[in-house]
Amino acid sequence: MPPFPVTSYGIDYMPGDVPGPRARALVERDSQVIVPLGRVYPLVIDHAQGCEVWDVDGHRYLDLQAGIAVLAAGHSHPRLVQVAQAQLARFTHVAGTDFYNEPMIRAAEKLVSLMPGGQGWQVFFCNSGTEAIEASIKLARFVTRRQNIIAFYGAFHGRSYGSLSLTASKPHQRRGFFPLLPGSFHAFYANPYRPPLASDPARVSATCLDFIERQLFTTTCPPEETAAIVIEPIQGEGGYVVPAPGFLAGLRALCDRHGILLICDEVQSGVGRTGTMWAFEHEQIVPDIVASAKGLGGGLPIGAMLARDELARQWAPGAHGNTYGGNGLTCAVTHELLCMVEEELLANAASVGAQLIAGLQGLQARFPQIGDVRGRGLMIGLELIDPASGAPDHDLAEAVMVEAFRKGLLILTCGASTIRLCPPLVLTPAQADEAVQRLALALETCLAG
Ligand SMILES: Cc1ncc(COP(=O)(O)O)c(C=O)c1O
């Protein structure tokens, strides 16, 4: 039970200071001992349930960021808590690369059943998104015996050296860390709202595909030395960008023409977030390798690389491995989470996501600063602009995020000026309405200021 009385605050009213005295004291203690890499806002969580979070001073927040798109079933879902407690009492860890355990096998079976065709895939478990990408890069290089990997401007694939070499969304992520992995190249993502290469908006996919075929392949990156193309089916950190129609299908065809593997990074967009198990399903393509993490663990750390059978079987014993992957506790929770995704969360993400997008489009009609509302399911972005020039308004996006926090709504930004909404997939219709109202208040306050 929450240690504070749970009050239903008025929609525009947050009592007392935010952060309050207990939060301020903890922020100060944190600053003495935790490496200071920059916090987004001073939320100090005390407890949480579903889509609601209470801080240490008793303030209630509606959570539309889910610990950066992680908590697919919301905070502390009773089904996951029960499974975790039972598994914790049984065993937790056995080193899944070296030994066997049933929770790991069940989680992998369930995951494979949710892949295209429901079979013919193998799973490698790790502990995070960046590790899933590292495994994908290594497998692609190993089986093709080629070196080059192509990713996209705006991409975020993680921060370990291989994945960082593909990450290209913000300069501070790379500054100070060069040289990166040789053989890493970048191409243009088919962003329909801000078409790259001054392309005709109707031809944005074709222009971006042509760039790879006619520029990259003919100048710096020979296709016969290219192992893989890595793509987020919806760009996450880069701004919640849904690619123009045909882009993913065009990439699939391009890869097939050149014997290049297609890797989909579903770390943020997968596990039901977009209303389908994987975001690539919206474009009817099938990749060769899929990287998953975030939502997969229901809040526990896990990553997974899924590869087509004939690729995965080529890895020699000892070619890759880790200590914690296939952890019994995490895999038991992952299995239960995947059952929930299949039974209820997919459908809820699709329907409440559509309602939320409609509500945000209503806001767009009121606020010319909302240049674009986009997304699928519960992966939704609002790009904030200067209405006079159409340029991204980074400062406004940051200000709205912080003001929303003061108004009891947890959101994040991404890209140059996008507000991202990635709530737990258990968000209710009433909570979606509440989120739109709180966001409107935050926008009004910022624009008045
Ligand atoms: C698409 C994508 N790939 C990879 C990662 C890296 O995941 P992790 O932070 O778990 O290493 C992220 C994290 O935000 C991501 O959004």
XYZ file of N, CA and C and ligand atoms in Angstrom, residues 68 128-131 133 156-159 232 236-237 265-268 293-294, ligand 1:
73
model
N 11.599 5.358 -20.007
C 12.074 5.368 -21.407
C 11.586 4.122 -22.147
N 20.630 -5.867 -22.338
C 20.303 -4.480 -22.692
C 20.194 -4.363 -24.204
N 19.727 -3.187 -24.630
C 19.602 -2.939 -26.053
C 20.949 -2.897 -26.751
N 21.905 -2.230 -26.134
C 23.203 -2.091 -26.795
C 23.856 -3.462 -26.978
N 23.661 -4.355 -26.017
C 24.229 -5.703 -26.166
C 23.513 -6.488 -27.281
N 22.369 -5.176 -29.937
C 22.936 -4.648 -31.186
C 24.346 -5.190 -31.405
N 19.585 5.782 -33.038
C 20.194 5.501 -31.734
C 20.194 3.993 -31.552
N 21.393 3.432 -31.403
C 21.486 1.977 -31.233
C 22.205 1.596 -29.943
N 22.602 2.584 -29.138
C 23.278 2.269 -27.887
C 24.605 2.977 -27.793
N 25.323 2.688 -26.702
C 26.509 3.472 -26.382
C 27.772 2.643 -26.190
N 16.066 1.270 -37.323
C 14.920 1.304 -36.417
C 13.670 1.461 -37.301
N 13.587 6.179 -32.824
C 13.223 6.521 -31.457
C 13.862 7.822 -30.999
N 15.085 7.731 -30.480
C 15.754 8.930 -29.964
C 15.854 10.015 -31.038
N 16.306 -2.864 -35.508
C 16.479 -2.529 -34.096
C 15.096 -2.205 -33.534
N 14.532 -3.187 -32.839
C 13.191 -3.038 -32.248
C 13.291 -2.801 -30.742
N 14.449 -2.301 -30.313
C 14.651 -2.112 -28.871
C 13.573 -1.203 -28.288
N 13.248 -0.115 -29.000
C 12.238 0.811 -28.479
C 10.858 0.550 -29.074
N 14.836 -5.312 -26.570
C 15.213 -5.061 -25.161
C 14.061 -4.267 -24.545
N 14.345 -3.269 -23.762
C 13.367 -2.368 -23.133
C 12.099 -3.093 -22.669
C 16.349 1.865 -30.708
C 17.304 1.663 -29.568
N 18.320 0.800 -29.713
C 19.202 0.567 -28.730
C 19.105 1.240 -27.533
C 20.109 0.976 -26.434
O 19.468 0.292 -25.410
P 20.135 0.238 -23.944
O 20.029 1.599 -23.372
O 19.282 -0.783 -23.225
O 21.523 -0.218 -24.123
C 18.074 2.166 -27.340
C 17.956 2.914 -26.077
O 17.297 3.891 -25.971
C 17.154 2.385 -28.389
O 16.144 3.261 -28.276
